[in-house]
Amino acid sequence: MSDRSTDAIHAGAQSPRPEGAVVTPIYQASNYEYHGEGYHDVGYARLSNTPNHRVLGERIAALEGTEDALALASGMAAISGTLLTLLSAGDHILAQDTLYGGTTGLLAHDLPRFGISHSVIDPQDPASWADAVTPATRAMYVETLTNPLCQVADLEAVADFARERGLITIIDNTFASPINFRPAEIGFDLVIESCTKYMNGHNDVIAGSVAGRADLVRRIKLFNDHLGGSLDPHAAFLLERGMKTLDVRVRRQTESATRIARLLEDHPGVTTVHYPGLESHAQHERAARMFDGFGGMMAFEVAGGVERAEAFLAALTIPTVAASLGGAESLIVRPAAAVHSGLTPEERERSGVTEGLIRFSVGLEAADDLIADLEAALERVPAAASG
Ligand code: PLP
């Protein structure tokens, strides 16, 4: 019986090894000799069927515990490709109220142009969902952990509710990664990752994946063959390399984040900490029951509002102020000024993104060094802000 850390290194590897190579080489070829295959299976990199794509697909499926998986050019390619494959003009989808900004934009601004509508649901209130279902509803879309507050929806209820009504369930599992949570195990049909984040883990690749039922993954592949959002073989190689350490990275980031969240919660200069591993988190018990770990993402507020938050960010020496997450380098950002700046102040308020809120993606630096840096910045800031 293989473990996820073993799967992350070996699942789907080519056999026999080409020329004995211990890792999958980069197949930097756009097209392959023809042997009578049908259109979608002709060897051609846009059709996501090079050896690099095939190994990645099998490896991701093993990690997610699904029948099949497809690696694509970005998380958004996976999200848009999935929704455009499953939904046609006139169809309707239920979507969690707080989603990644790109997904919200796609649902709110792009898909309506194709006659696809959505209703927003409160993921904490299953009793309210039935009212939002229409005869045209085909699917439900949620995220494992919301950005940036790390809220955990009633995911078991989502899977049950959708199964009873024949809806396809789609979940963006980016913040958890399959190391901490495998949504297919509780009945989700399709699991999306922005592999740009934890899956690759080195802040140097843009990639995405969709894993799940083989019939659905095949349909998404066929549609993506026309959309054209296939992953470049070199990026596929980097993603495969990054994924080999997924298990050790995510475990280490989870450990460090837990220590850091506890420290911040007890610090007089910090007013609120949102981390599912803290007993004070509203869905802590649910997260503890469903997840193998609480992850490396958290959000917090320093006392003193935006000005002090900005001074605190400027005083840090290890984390870089940047919008992405899940890599070796710790990244920190004030969402209202960056990743959520596209929302109106009212929309931000509704999703709990206060102006001074800070989102922290804990990296792989020594937790002691990160803690010392955070403490030093918190100490320095009162003088900086008042003087
Ligand atoms: N899903 C989540 C939760 C994200 O945070 C992001 C990007 O930040 C995406 C999807 C989109 O992924 P990508 O940037 O790889 O297209």
Tab-separated table of C-alpha atoms and ligand atoms in Angstrom:
chain	number	residue	atom	x	y	z
A	1	MET	CA	0.000	0.000	0.000
A	2	SER	CA	1.677	3.213	-1.091
A	3	ASP	CA	1.781	6.397	0.914
A	4	ARG	CA	1.176	9.887	-0.507
A	5	SER	CA	4.876	10.772	-0.169
A	6	THR	CA	5.739	7.671	-2.240
A	7	ASP	CA	3.044	8.454	-4.803
A	8	ALA	CA	4.325	12.024	-5.110
A	9	ILE	CA	7.662	10.593	-6.261
A	10	HIS	CA	6.768	7.450	-8.204
A	11	ALA	CA	3.107	7.231	-9.250
A	12	GLY	CA	2.739	7.104	-13.029
A	13	ALA	CA	6.501	7.015	-13.698
A	14	GLN	CA	7.455	5.636	-17.100
A	15	SER	CA	8.291	1.960	-17.262
A	16	PRO	CA	10.731	0.952	-18.569
A	17	ARG	CA	12.716	4.080	-17.790
A	18	PRO	CA	13.655	5.832	-21.038
A	19	GLU	CA	17.441	5.307	-21.444
A	20	GLY	CA	17.391	4.373	-17.756
A	21	ALA	CA	16.651	7.976	-16.725
A	22	VAL	CA	15.714	8.120	-13.048
A	23	VAL	CA	13.371	11.078	-13.585
A	24	THR	CA	10.993	11.808	-16.467
A	25	PRO	CA	13.022	13.676	-19.102
A	26	ILE	CA	11.600	16.823	-20.701
A	27	TYR	CA	9.929	15.798	-23.957
A	28	GLN	CA	10.541	19.091	-25.722
A	29	ALA	CA	8.757	17.991	-28.882
A	30	SER	CA	5.548	19.571	-30.117
A	31	ASN	CA	4.520	16.641	-32.321
A	32	TYR	CA	5.010	12.894	-32.568
A	33	GLU	CA	5.091	10.270	-35.303
A	34	TYR	CA	1.612	9.306	-36.486
A	35	HIS	CA	0.382	5.733	-35.984
A	36	GLY	CA	-3.233	6.044	-37.097
A	37	GLU	CA	-4.647	7.615	-33.905
A	38	GLY	CA	-7.908	9.597	-33.912
A	39	TYR	CA	-7.811	13.426	-33.820
A	40	HIS	CA	-7.745	13.860	-30.001
A	41	ASP	CA	-5.059	11.207	-29.505
A	42	VAL	CA	-2.583	12.256	-32.180
A	43	GLY	CA	0.741	12.886	-30.437
A	44	TYR	CA	0.752	16.677	-30.151
A	45	ALA	CA	1.642	18.741	-27.080
A	46	ARG	CA	-1.512	20.902	-27.258
A	47	LEU	CA	-3.549	17.719	-26.840
A	48	SER	CA	-1.938	17.194	-23.391
A	49	ASN	CA	-0.620	13.743	-24.359
A	50	THR	CA	3.179	13.980	-24.271
A	51	PRO	CA	4.927	11.613	-21.815
A	52	ASN	CA	5.330	14.592	-19.431
A	53	HIS	CA	1.550	15.143	-19.442
A	54	ARG	CA	0.769	11.461	-19.011
A	55	VAL	CA	3.081	10.994	-16.025
A	56	LEU	CA	1.702	14.128	-14.352
A	57	GLY	CA	-1.900	13.052	-14.941
A	58	GLU	CA	-1.340	9.668	-13.300
A	59	ARG	CA	0.655	11.161	-10.448
A	60	ILE	CA	-1.942	13.806	-9.632
A	61	ALA	CA	-4.746	11.214	-9.814
A	62	ALA	CA	-2.821	9.031	-7.331
A	63	LEU	CA	-2.362	11.964	-4.948
A	64	GLU	CA	-5.990	13.087	-5.161
A	65	GLY	CA	-7.290	9.497	-4.987
A	66	THR	CA	-9.258	9.873	-8.229
A	67	GLU	CA	-9.712	7.823	-11.395
A	68	ASP	CA	-7.938	10.322	-13.615
A	69	ALA	CA	-6.384	13.796	-13.718
A	70	LEU	CA	-5.293	16.358	-16.270
A	71	ALA	CA	-2.526	18.929	-15.843
A	72	LEU	CA	-3.231	22.256	-17.540
A	73	ALA	CA	-1.549	25.601	-18.215
A	74	SER	CA	-2.790	27.328	-15.037
A	75	GLY	CA	-5.263	27.045	-12.201
A	76	MET	CA	-7.569	29.354	-14.154
A	77	ALA	CA	-7.246	27.128	-17.259
A	78	ALA	CA	-8.431	24.241	-15.078
A	79	ILE	CA	-11.306	26.286	-13.606
A	80	SER	CA	-12.503	27.884	-16.858
A	81	GLY	CA	-11.993	24.668	-18.844
A	82	THR	CA	-13.961	22.665	-16.294
A	83	LEU	CA	-16.887	25.087	-16.106
A	84	LEU	CA	-17.074	25.591	-19.867
A	85	THR	CA	-16.998	21.824	-20.419
A	86	LEU	CA	-19.762	21.056	-17.942
A	87	LEU	CA	-22.087	24.016	-18.518
A	88	SER	CA	-23.967	25.075	-21.651
A	89	ALA	CA	-26.114	28.094	-22.472
A	90	GLY	CA	-29.126	28.129	-20.162
A	91	ASP	CA	-27.365	26.200	-17.380
A	92	HIS	CA	-26.983	27.403	-13.816
A	93	ILE	CA	-24.447	26.666	-11.076
A	94	LEU	CA	-24.425	27.191	-7.313
A	95	ALA	CA	-21.237	28.854	-6.131
A	96	GLN	CA	-19.867	29.547	-2.667
A	97	ASP	CA	-20.073	33.246	-1.730
A	98	THR	CA	-16.326	33.792	-1.211
A	99	LEU	CA	-14.155	32.419	-4.022
A	100	TYR	CA	-10.781	33.189	-5.568
A	101	GLY	CA	-11.136	36.543	-7.407
A	102	GLY	CA	-10.465	35.075	-10.860
A	103	THR	CA	-13.212	32.501	-10.335
A	104	THR	CA	-15.656	35.132	-9.087
A	105	GLY	CA	-14.872	37.278	-12.126
A	106	LEU	CA	-15.374	34.336	-14.486
A	107	LEU	CA	-18.756	33.487	-12.930
A	108	ALA	CA	-19.957	37.079	-12.630
A	109	HIS	CA	-18.630	38.699	-15.804
A	110	ASP	CA	-17.611	36.112	-18.410
A	111	LEU	CA	-19.910	33.107	-18.171
A	112	PRO	CA	-23.146	35.192	-18.375
A	113	ARG	CA	-22.032	36.156	-21.913
A	114	PHE	CA	-22.384	32.466	-22.775
A	115	GLY	CA	-25.806	32.191	-21.111
A	116	ILE	CA	-24.447	30.503	-17.963
A	117	SER	CA	-25.758	31.927	-14.702
A	118	HIS	CA	-24.901	31.291	-11.075
A	119	SER	CA	-26.406	31.822	-7.636
A	120	VAL	CA	-24.298	32.534	-4.609
A	121	ILE	CA	-24.792	30.265	-1.605
A	122	ASP	CA	-23.741	30.570	2.020
A	123	PRO	CA	-21.547	27.487	2.494
A	124	GLN	CA	-22.200	27.454	6.249
A	125	ASP	CA	-25.979	27.212	5.860
A	126	PRO	CA	-27.038	24.002	4.030
A	127	ALA	CA	-30.711	24.663	4.845
A	128	SER	CA	-30.639	27.689	2.520
A	129	TRP	CA	-29.263	25.862	-0.558
A	130	ALA	CA	-32.462	24.202	-1.800
A	131	ASP	CA	-34.037	27.612	-2.456
A	132	ALA	CA	-31.224	28.463	-4.864
A	133	VAL	CA	-31.621	25.322	-7.003
A	134	THR	CA	-33.490	25.764	-10.297
A	135	PRO	CA	-34.419	23.188	-12.971
A	136	ALA	CA	-31.336	24.462	-14.873
A	137	THR	CA	-28.880	23.878	-11.989
A	138	ARG	CA	-26.156	21.448	-13.034
A	139	ALA	CA	-23.303	21.806	-10.548
A	140	MET	CA	-21.988	23.175	-7.243
A	141	TYR	CA	-18.641	24.960	-6.912
A	142	VAL	CA	-16.779	25.509	-3.628
A	143	GLU	CA	-13.267	25.949	-2.203
A	144	THR	CA	-11.724	23.855	0.584
A	145	LEU	CA	-10.418	26.903	2.455
A	146	THR	CA	-11.529	30.405	1.575
A	147	ASN	CA	-9.127	33.152	0.680
A	148	PRO	CA	-7.990	34.900	2.853
A	149	LEU	CA	-9.992	33.989	5.973
A	150	CYS	CA	-9.468	30.217	5.708
A	151	GLN	CA	-13.126	29.418	6.376
A	152	VAL	CA	-14.168	25.805	5.900
A	153	ALA	CA	-17.523	25.178	4.239
A	154	ASP	CA	-19.755	22.304	5.270
A	155	LEU	CA	-18.151	20.223	2.522
A	156	GLU	CA	-19.722	16.928	3.555
A	157	ALA	CA	-23.151	18.576	3.287
A	158	VAL	CA	-22.233	19.964	-0.167
A	159	ALA	CA	-21.316	16.482	-1.433
A	160	ASP	CA	-24.506	14.941	0.014
A	161	PHE	CA	-26.787	17.734	-1.208
A	162	ALA	CA	-25.394	17.526	-4.753
A	163	ARG	CA	-25.529	13.728	-4.883
A	164	GLU	CA	-29.212	13.743	-3.903
A	165	ARG	CA	-29.982	16.158	-6.740
A	166	GLY	CA	-27.675	14.759	-9.414
A	167	LEU	CA	-25.457	17.872	-9.446
A	168	ILE	CA	-21.760	17.653	-10.280
A	169	THR	CA	-19.542	18.849	-7.435
A	170	ILE	CA	-16.389	20.845	-8.147
A	171	ILE	CA	-13.952	21.960	-5.458
A	172	ASP	CA	-10.857	24.159	-5.612
A	173	ASN	CA	-8.481	22.427	-3.177
A	174	THR	CA	-5.508	24.758	-3.756
A	175	PHE	CA	-5.091	26.007	-0.155
A	176	ALA	CA	-5.131	22.485	1.333
A	177	SER	CA	-3.371	20.421	-1.370
A	178	PRO	CA	-4.023	16.664	-1.492
A	179	ILE	CA	-1.624	16.194	1.412
A	180	ASN	CA	-4.044	17.822	3.832
A	181	PHE	CA	-7.362	17.013	2.144
A	182	ARG	CA	-8.625	14.731	-0.629
A	183	PRO	CA	-12.156	15.895	-1.487
A	184	ALA	CA	-12.879	12.844	-3.694
A	185	GLU	CA	-12.852	10.761	-0.503
A	186	ILE	CA	-15.977	12.567	0.701
A	187	GLY	CA	-17.656	12.354	-2.694
A	188	PHE	CA	-16.551	15.360	-4.772
A	189	ASP	CA	-16.610	14.633	-8.512
A	190	LEU	CA	-13.887	17.066	-9.611
A	191	VAL	CA	-10.955	18.492	-7.674
A	192	ILE	CA	-9.087	21.506	-9.010
A	193	GLU	CA	-5.654	22.700	-7.900
A	194	SER	CA	-3.797	25.812	-8.873
A	195	CYS	CA	-0.547	23.829	-9.138
A	196	THR	CA	1.189	27.216	-9.192
A	197	LYS	CA	0.858	27.072	-5.380
A	198	TYR	CA	1.572	24.073	-3.105
A	199	MET	CA	1.666	21.392	-5.836
A	200	ASN	CA	4.721	22.957	-7.476
A	201	GLY	CA	5.756	24.841	-4.383
A	202	HIS	CA	8.694	26.879	-5.681
A	203	ASN	CA	7.136	30.104	-6.970
A	204	ASP	CA	8.475	29.389	-10.450
A	205	VAL	CA	5.695	27.698	-12.456
A	206	ILE	CA	2.137	28.540	-13.501
A	207	ALA	CA	0.081	25.346	-13.794
A	208	GLY	CA	-3.225	23.802	-12.819
A	209	SER	CA	-4.950	20.455	-12.599
A	210	VAL	CA	-8.362	18.883	-12.542
A	211	ALA	CA	-8.803	15.402	-11.100
A	212	GLY	CA	-11.839	13.199	-10.723
A	213	ARG	CA	-14.170	10.863	-12.522
A	214	ALA	CA	-12.496	9.552	-15.683
A	215	ASP	CA	-15.474	10.371	-17.937
A	216	LEU	CA	-15.520	14.004	-16.764
A	217	VAL	CA	-11.735	14.437	-16.980
A	218	ARG	CA	-11.808	13.054	-20.541
A	219	ARG	CA	-14.546	15.543	-21.501
A	220	ILE	CA	-12.503	18.401	-20.020
A	221	LYS	CA	-9.411	17.213	-21.929
A	222	LEU	CA	-11.335	17.111	-25.211
A	223	PHE	CA	-12.687	20.624	-24.705
A	224	ASN	CA	-9.291	21.922	-23.614
A	225	ASP	CA	-7.849	20.524	-26.844
A	226	HIS	CA	-9.879	23.309	-28.488
A	227	LEU	CA	-9.402	25.961	-25.806
A	228	GLY	CA	-5.658	25.400	-26.099
A	229	GLY	CA	-4.691	25.798	-22.413
A	230	SER	CA	-2.241	22.889	-22.357
A	231	LEU	CA	0.812	22.801	-20.115
A	232	ASP	CA	4.204	23.321	-21.747
A	233	PRO	CA	6.464	20.218	-21.387
A	234	HIS	CA	9.149	22.195	-19.568
A	235	ALA	CA	6.614	23.519	-17.046
A	236	ALA	CA	5.299	19.946	-16.722
A	237	PHE	CA	8.818	18.765	-15.870
A	238	LEU	CA	9.224	21.500	-13.240
A	239	LEU	CA	5.822	20.687	-11.746
A	240	GLU	CA	6.664	16.975	-11.562
A	241	ARG	CA	9.949	17.859	-9.850
A	242	GLY	CA	8.236	20.208	-7.404
A	243	MET	CA	5.563	17.649	-6.531
A	244	LYS	CA	8.146	15.132	-5.337
A	245	THR	CA	8.564	17.150	-2.148
A	246	LEU	CA	4.881	18.075	-1.754
A	247	ASP	CA	4.381	15.903	1.304
A	248	VAL	CA	7.445	17.113	3.224
A	249	ARG	CA	6.862	20.728	2.247
A	250	VAL	CA	3.196	20.840	3.231
A	251	ARG	CA	3.814	19.033	6.520
A	252	ARG	CA	6.610	21.447	7.400
A	253	GLN	CA	4.546	24.495	6.368
A	254	THR	CA	1.626	23.225	8.446
A	255	GLU	CA	3.870	22.767	11.494
A	256	SER	CA	5.403	26.227	11.152
A	257	ALA	CA	2.032	27.882	10.496
A	258	THR	CA	0.544	26.280	13.610
A	259	ARG	CA	3.373	27.654	15.765
A	260	ILE	CA	3.154	31.079	14.152
A	261	ALA	CA	-0.644	31.286	14.447
A	262	ARG	CA	-0.446	30.478	18.168
A	263	LEU	CA	2.253	33.078	18.706
A	264	LEU	CA	0.292	35.767	16.842
A	265	GLU	CA	-2.909	34.914	18.712
A	266	ASP	CA	-1.164	35.570	22.036
A	267	HIS	CA	0.658	38.704	20.852
A	268	PRO	CA	-0.703	42.013	22.204
A	269	GLY	CA	0.030	43.741	18.887
A	270	VAL	CA	-2.293	41.398	16.961
A	271	THR	CA	-6.063	41.660	17.243
A	272	THR	CA	-7.374	38.672	15.238
A	273	VAL	CA	-5.893	35.502	13.733
A	274	HIS	CA	-7.752	33.331	11.222
A	275	TYR	CA	-6.155	29.886	11.118
A	276	PRO	CA	-8.189	26.652	11.085
A	277	GLY	CA	-5.727	24.991	13.434
A	278	LEU	CA	-6.615	27.409	16.254
A	279	GLU	CA	-9.393	26.396	18.646
A	280	SER	CA	-10.746	29.951	18.235
A	281	HIS	CA	-11.409	29.389	14.491
A	282	ALA	CA	-15.160	29.077	13.823
A	283	GLN	CA	-14.782	25.818	11.879
A	284	HIS	CA	-11.845	24.353	13.803
A	285	GLU	CA	-13.637	21.125	14.713
A	286	ARG	CA	-14.807	20.532	11.159
A	287	ALA	CA	-11.297	21.153	9.834
A	288	ALA	CA	-9.807	18.820	12.446
A	289	ARG	CA	-12.263	16.082	11.464
A	290	MET	CA	-11.848	16.373	7.679
A	291	PHE	CA	-8.244	17.460	7.144
A	292	ASP	CA	-4.935	15.709	7.785
A	293	GLY	CA	-3.364	19.101	8.506
A	294	PHE	CA	-4.454	22.737	8.737
A	295	GLY	CA	-2.122	24.086	6.061
A	296	GLY	CA	0.318	26.932	5.696
A	297	MET	CA	-2.109	29.799	5.077
A	298	MET	CA	-3.436	32.266	7.639
A	299	ALA	CA	-4.783	35.795	7.913
A	300	PHE	CA	-4.424	38.235	10.791
A	301	GLU	CA	-4.892	41.846	11.784
A	302	VAL	CA	-2.381	43.967	13.618
A	303	ALA	CA	-3.748	46.555	16.017
A	304	GLY	CA	-3.816	50.035	14.532
A	305	GLY	CA	-5.395	49.666	11.107
A	306	VAL	CA	-4.025	50.075	7.599
A	307	GLU	CA	-1.164	52.421	8.432
A	308	ARG	CA	0.249	50.063	11.038
A	309	ALA	CA	-0.340	47.047	8.815
A	310	GLU	CA	1.692	48.688	6.046
A	311	ALA	CA	4.460	49.683	8.491
A	312	PHE	CA	4.538	46.101	9.801
A	313	LEU	CA	4.871	44.666	6.275
A	314	ALA	CA	7.680	47.108	5.510
A	315	ALA	CA	9.520	46.116	8.694
A	316	LEU	CA	9.630	42.383	7.844
A	317	THR	CA	12.888	41.065	6.441
A	318	ILE	CA	12.088	37.430	5.488
A	319	PRO	CA	8.616	37.269	3.887
A	320	THR	CA	8.289	39.026	0.556
A	321	VAL	CA	5.236	41.192	-0.013
A	322	ALA	CA	3.699	39.336	-2.960
A	323	ALA	CA	0.325	37.957	-3.955
A	324	SER	CA	0.866	34.251	-4.585
A	325	LEU	CA	1.158	31.458	-2.013
A	326	GLY	CA	2.265	27.931	-1.260
A	327	GLY	CA	5.950	28.192	-2.186
A	328	ALA	CA	9.251	27.777	-0.370
A	329	GLU	CA	9.532	31.540	0.102
A	330	SER	CA	7.160	33.040	2.674
A	331	LEU	CA	4.851	35.560	1.014
A	332	ILE	CA	2.738	38.148	2.769
A	333	VAL	CA	0.196	40.592	1.450
A	334	ARG	CA	-2.549	42.998	2.474
A	335	PRO	CA	-5.422	41.579	0.359
A	336	ALA	CA	-7.450	44.815	0.287
A	337	ALA	CA	-4.513	46.492	-1.472
A	338	ALA	CA	-3.624	43.600	-3.759
A	339	VAL	CA	-5.456	40.328	-4.369
A	340	HIS	CA	-8.873	41.742	-3.388
A	341	SER	CA	-8.355	45.265	-4.739
A	342	GLY	CA	-10.672	44.473	-7.683
A	343	LEU	CA	-13.638	44.229	-5.286
A	344	THR	CA	-15.576	47.260	-4.087
A	345	PRO	CA	-15.107	48.192	-0.391
A	346	GLU	CA	-18.640	46.833	0.229
A	347	GLU	CA	-17.816	43.501	-1.451
A	348	ARG	CA	-14.631	43.274	0.612
A	349	GLU	CA	-16.547	44.073	3.775
A	350	ARG	CA	-19.063	41.308	2.963
A	351	SER	CA	-16.295	38.746	2.492
A	352	GLY	CA	-14.642	39.818	5.751
A	353	VAL	CA	-11.591	41.375	4.081
A	354	THR	CA	-11.009	44.395	6.287
A	355	GLU	CA	-8.618	47.094	5.033
A	356	GLY	CA	-5.909	46.151	7.532
A	357	LEU	CA	-6.139	42.355	7.148
A	358	ILE	CA	-2.858	40.604	6.302
A	359	ARG	CA	-2.595	37.225	4.516
A	360	PHE	CA	0.453	35.119	5.229
A	361	SER	CA	1.681	32.146	3.199
A	362	VAL	CA	4.163	30.450	5.496
A	363	GLY	CA	7.199	29.215	3.589
A	364	LEU	CA	9.922	26.715	4.319
A	365	GLU	CA	12.277	29.020	6.203
A	366	ALA	CA	13.026	27.984	9.803
A	367	ALA	CA	9.959	28.683	11.944
A	368	ASP	CA	12.229	30.228	14.615
A	369	ASP	CA	13.571	32.717	12.074
A	370	LEU	CA	10.073	33.611	10.851
A	371	ILE	CA	8.839	34.054	14.428
A	372	ALA	CA	11.802	36.268	15.320
A	373	ASP	CA	11.173	38.367	12.208
A	374	LEU	CA	7.437	38.750	12.933
A	375	GLU	CA	8.094	39.649	16.567
A	376	ALA	CA	10.774	42.175	15.672
A	377	ALA	CA	8.499	43.819	13.087
A	378	LEU	CA	5.598	43.977	15.565
A	379	GLU	CA	7.887	45.613	18.130
A	380	ARG	CA	9.376	48.098	15.704
A	381	VAL	CA	6.070	49.203	14.251
A	382	PRO	CA	4.594	51.287	17.099
A	383	ALA	CA	7.620	53.576	16.944
A	384	ALA	CA	7.484	53.665	13.125
A	385	ALA	CA	3.731	54.391	13.028
A	386	SER	CA	3.703	57.053	15.745
A	387	GLY	CA	6.986	58.665	14.914
B	1	PLP	N1	-7.551	29.077	-7.021
B	1	PLP	C1	-7.009	29.690	-5.968
B	1	PLP	C2	-7.511	29.372	-4.599
B	1	PLP	C3	-5.978	30.621	-6.154
B	1	PLP	O1	-5.441	31.232	-5.084
B	1	PLP	C4	-5.531	30.902	-7.474
B	1	PLP	C5	-4.458	31.896	-7.725
B	1	PLP	O2	-4.064	32.642	-6.874
B	1	PLP	C6	-6.138	30.250	-8.534
B	1	PLP	C7	-7.138	29.325	-8.286
B	1	PLP	C8	-5.721	30.512	-9.949
B	1	PLP	O3	-4.542	29.828	-10.222
B	1	PLP	P1	-3.480	30.272	-11.346
B	1	PLP	O4	-2.905	31.578	-10.927
B	1	PLP	O5	-2.522	29.127	-11.368
B	1	PLP	O6	-4.255	30.389	-12.624
